Amino acid sequence: MGKATGFLEYERKNAAVEEPLKRIRHFNEFRTPLPLEEQQKQGARCMECGVPFCQNGAMLAGMASGCPLHNLVPETNDLVYSGNWKQAYERLTKTHSFPEFTSRVCPALCEAACTCNLNGKPVSTKENERAIIEHAYEMGWVQPQTPKIRTGKKVAVVGSGPSGLAAAQQLNRRGHSVTVFERHDRIGGLLRYGIPNMKLDKKILDRRIELMKAEGVEFKTGVDVGKDITAEELKRQFDRVILACGASNPRDINVPGRESGNIYFAVEYLSSVTKSLLDSGFADGKAISAKGKHVLVIGGGDTGNDCVGTAVRQGAKSVTQLEMMPKPSVERLPSNPWPEWPKVLKTDYGQEEAIAVFGQDPRIYKTTVKEFQKDKNGNVKKAVIVSLEPKKDEKSGRMMMVPVEGSEKVIDAQLVLIAAGFLGSQKYVTDAFKIDLNPRTNVLTKPDEYETSVSGVFTAGDMHRGQSLVVWAIREGREAAKAVDRSLMGYTNL
């Protein structure tokens, strides 16, 4: 696949990235893709390795190695190299519902598992996929796939994030009549309000939603299932129900002073910013603002990074990001060999921007909050932070991060954003459907299955497997669609 000697002849070349001090002036995407001719050379770097871990998607050491969707990566890279863009699009969409989303927001599990990673830089598969799908849109190849025959079966999908959209797309194309229910004012779930516009332009999301509408998918916004419509009503009206509501319970920080004002969950903050941008271009003043404030972000993951980048754009006076775990190594450790996911230091766009503006990395490792202090108006003004160290728990044998006595420090914090992850599905939804949960409060199913403890009710995405990546959500949605189709028709061709 690709060119046999391509990985020796061509260096990896990435899309052009706008300078941090320039891109913080706007909320637009800031990467300019390579010209198609240059992108073809990147496809040529795919080296026809004997075992392409890039498309494997297996779990190694508790983390995915390669693409969970099992995209046929060497084949699409070969078609990019040869300039067969239409065939590349057709090949990619055999396994993938929304390449335009993952080619922007995915951490590229495929590239981490690339054989070229052993002695050099991986093939730029993520950018190759973006080139494929965007060129396909430009050429008019991405057209509504309306089913020729309708089965007469009706399916309700609750939640319009990536898993719900993937399930809806697949079931509709199979011929079932699909209605997607979304409690917010716009379709997209966390794709809409949880991921900032500079990372995923909402025009890209709208383009796909309009395509799905043209294919026959019905969308209903502002409908909170379990409140505005009961579970029993939904089950009466539809032959099958898929719950794809996400892992919507944010993990809290329960310390003294938590009740202070101007302490928000990360998604609440990011949602307010994106909604204000979409509603009025920020003219309505409804976005939670970091302007002129000392901002404290608690959590070191992707969402925490998005908070850092957003706060910098709003004009924060300073940004500090706390990470409980130790600072990762720059290179792989012997205990973390390829093709495992590399547990190495990553500086993402938000941190790059904070470094450019404030002159230092915003992250403080092995640290957490011990207390919040408030001003006379009840708003947070300072935070007491404390260093952590690893210690083995005598009962469980697990390593725990515990406070270091006497290491407390007080820092300014006028806006606190909690990005500490999510704990599982929301109780009012699972109670409404009377479905069983596992100990992590995710919806319980049999291993590798998608039907819940209630017959005819299925689940997919983060609600099923816990907080995860967009690519995993799409995989879950597609697999749940197969299970639903099989239960309706006795077989599936999805």
Coordinates of N, CA, C and O in Angstrom, one line a residue, residues 321-381:
Q321 N -3.6 25.4 35.2 CA -4.3 24.1 35.0 C -3.7 23.1 35.9 O -2.5 22.9 35.9
L322 N -4.5 22.5 36.8 CA -4.1 21.5 37.7 C -4.2 20.1 37.2 O -5.3 19.7 36.6
E323 N -3.2 19.3 37.3 CA -3.3 17.9 36.9 C -2.8 17.0 38.1 O -1.7 17.2 38.7
M324 N -3.7 16.0 38.5 CA -3.4 15.2 39.6 C -2.2 14.3 39.4 O -1.4 14.0 40.4
M325 N -2.0 13.8 38.2 CA -1.0 12.8 37.9 C 0.4 13.4 37.7 O 0.5 14.6 37.4
P326 N 1.4 12.6 37.8 CA 2.8 13.1 37.5 C 2.9 13.5 36.1 O 2.2 13.0 35.2
K327 N 3.9 14.4 35.8 CA 4.2 14.8 34.4 C 4.7 13.6 33.6 O 5.6 12.9 34.0
P328 N 4.1 13.3 32.5 CA 4.5 12.2 31.7 C 5.9 12.4 31.1 O 6.4 13.5 31.0
S329 N 6.5 11.3 30.7 CA 7.8 11.4 30.1 C 7.7 11.9 28.7 O 6.6 11.8 28.0
V330 N 8.8 12.5 28.2 CA 8.8 13.0 26.8 C 8.8 11.9 25.8 O 8.2 12.0 24.7
E331 N 9.5 10.8 26.1 CA 9.6 9.6 25.2 C 9.0 8.4 25.8 O 8.7 8.4 27.0
R332 N 8.6 7.4 25.0 CA 8.0 6.2 25.6 C 9.0 5.6 26.6 O 10.2 5.5 26.3
L333 N 8.4 5.0 27.6 CA 9.2 4.2 28.6 C 9.2 2.8 28.1 O 8.3 2.3 27.3
P334 N 10.2 2.0 28.6 CA 10.2 0.6 28.2 C 9.0 -0.2 28.6 O 8.6 -1.2 27.9
S335 N 8.3 0.3 29.6 CA 7.0 -0.3 30.1 C 5.8 0.0 29.2 O 4.7 -0.4 29.4
N336 N 6.0 0.9 28.2 CA 5.0 1.4 27.3 C 5.4 1.3 25.9 O 5.5 2.2 25.1
P337 N 5.6 0.0 25.4 CA 6.1 -0.2 24.0 C 5.1 0.0 23.0 O 3.9 -0.1 23.2
W338 N 5.5 0.3 21.8 CA 4.7 0.3 20.6 C 4.2 -1.1 20.4 O 4.9 -2.1 20.6
P339 N 2.9 -1.4 20.0 CA 1.9 -0.4 19.5 C 0.9 0.1 20.6 O -0.2 0.5 20.2
E340 N 1.3 0.0 21.8 CA 0.4 0.6 22.9 C 0.3 2.1 22.6 O 1.1 2.7 22.0
W341 N -0.8 2.6 23.2 CA -1.0 4.1 23.1 C 0.1 4.7 23.9 O 0.5 4.3 25.0
P342 N 0.8 5.7 23.3 CA 2.0 6.3 24.0 C 1.6 7.2 25.1 O 0.9 8.2 24.9
K343 N 2.1 6.9 26.3 CA 1.8 7.7 27.5 C 2.9 8.7 27.7 O 3.8 8.6 28.6
V344 N 2.9 9.7 26.8 CA 4.0 10.7 26.7 C 3.4 12.1 26.9 O 2.2 12.3 26.7
L345 N 4.3 13.0 27.1 CA 3.8 14.4 27.3 C 3.3 15.0 26.0 O 3.9 14.8 24.9
K346 N 2.1 15.6 26.1 CA 1.5 16.2 24.9 C 1.1 17.6 25.3 O 0.5 17.9 26.3
T347 N 1.5 18.6 24.5 CA 1.2 20.0 24.7 C 0.2 20.3 23.6 O 0.6 20.4 22.4
D348 N -1.1 20.5 24.0 CA -2.2 20.7 23.0 C -2.3 22.2 22.7 O -1.6 23.1 23.3
Y349 N -3.2 22.5 21.8 CA -3.3 23.9 21.3 C -3.6 24.9 22.4 O -3.0 26.0 22.4
G350 N -4.4 24.6 23.3 CA -4.7 25.6 24.4 C -3.5 25.9 25.3 O -3.3 27.0 25.6
Q351 N -2.8 24.8 25.6 CA -1.6 25.0 26.4 C -0.5 25.8 25.6 O 0.2 26.7 26.1
E352 N -0.4 25.5 24.3 CA 0.5 26.3 23.4 C 0.2 27.8 23.5 O 1.0 28.6 23.5
E353 N -1.1 28.1 23.4 CA -1.6 29.5 23.4 C -1.3 30.1 24.8 O -0.9 31.3 24.8
A354 N -1.5 29.4 25.9 CA -1.2 29.9 27.2 C 0.3 30.2 27.3 O 0.7 31.3 27.9
I355 N 1.1 29.3 26.8 CA 2.5 29.6 26.9 C 2.9 30.8 26.1 O 3.7 31.6 26.5
A356 N 2.3 31.0 24.9 CA 2.6 32.2 24.1 C 2.2 33.5 24.7 O 2.9 34.5 24.6
V357 N 1.0 33.4 25.5 CA 0.5 34.7 26.1 C 1.2 35.0 27.4 O 1.6 36.1 27.7
F358 N 1.3 33.9 28.2 CA 1.8 34.1 29.6 C 3.3 33.8 29.8 O 3.8 34.0 30.9
G359 N 3.9 33.1 28.8 CA 5.3 32.8 28.9 C 5.6 31.6 29.7 O 6.8 31.3 29.9
Q360 N 4.6 30.8 30.1 CA 4.9 29.5 30.8 C 3.8 28.5 30.6 O 2.6 28.9 30.3
D361 N 4.1 27.3 30.8 CA 3.1 26.2 30.7 C 2.1 26.4 31.8 O 2.5 26.5 33.0
P362 N 0.8 26.4 31.5 CA -0.2 26.6 32.6 C -0.3 25.4 33.5 O -1.0 25.5 34.6
R363 N 0.2 24.2 33.2 CA 0.0 23.0 33.9 C 0.9 22.9 35.2 O 2.1 23.2 35.1
I364 N 0.2 22.5 36.3 CA 1.0 22.1 37.5 C 0.6 20.7 37.8 O -0.6 20.4 38.0
Y365 N 1.6 19.8 37.8 CA 1.3 18.4 38.0 C 1.3 18.0 39.4 O 1.8 18.7 40.3
K366 N 0.8 16.8 39.7 CA 0.7 16.2 41.1 C 0.1 17.3 42.1 O 0.6 17.4 43.2
T367 N -1.0 17.9 41.7 CA -1.6 19.0 42.5 C -3.1 18.9 42.4 O -3.6 18.6 41.3
T368 N -3.8 19.3 43.4 CA -5.2 19.4 43.4 C -5.6 20.5 44.4 O -4.8 21.2 45.0
V369 N -6.9 20.8 44.4 CA -7.5 21.9 45.3 C -7.9 21.3 46.6 O -8.5 20.3 46.7
K370 N -7.5 22.1 47.7 CA -7.9 21.7 49.0 C -9.0 22.5 49.5 O -9.9 22.1 50.3
E371 N -9.1 23.8 49.0 CA -10.1 24.7 49.5 C -10.3 25.9 48.6 O -9.3 26.3 47.9
F372 N -11.6 26.4 48.5 CA -11.8 27.6 47.8 C -12.1 28.7 48.8 O -12.8 28.5 49.8
Q373 N -11.6 29.9 48.5 CA -11.9 31.1 49.4 C -12.7 32.1 48.6 O -12.4 32.3 47.5
K374 N -13.7 32.7 49.3 CA -14.6 33.6 48.6 C -14.5 35.0 49.1 O -14.0 35.2 50.2
D375 N -14.9 35.9 48.3 CA -14.9 37.3 48.7 C -16.2 37.7 49.4 O -17.1 36.8 49.7
K376 N -16.4 39.0 49.7 CA -17.6 39.4 50.5 C -18.9 39.2 49.7 O -20.0 39.2 50.3
N377 N -18.8 39.0 48.4 CA -20.0 38.8 47.6 C -20.3 37.3 47.4 O -21.3 37.0 46.7
G378 N -19.5 36.5 48.0 CA -19.7 35.1 47.9 C -19.1 34.4 46.6 O -19.3 33.2 46.4
N379 N -18.3 35.2 45.9 CA -17.7 34.6 44.7 C -16.2 34.2 45.0 O -15.6 34.7 45.9
V380 N -15.8 33.1 44.3 CA -14.5 32.6 44.6 C -13.4 33.7 44.3 O -13.5 34.5 43.3
K381 N -12.4 33.8 45.1 CA -11.3 34.8 44.9 C -9.9 34.1 44.9 O -9.0 34.6 44.3

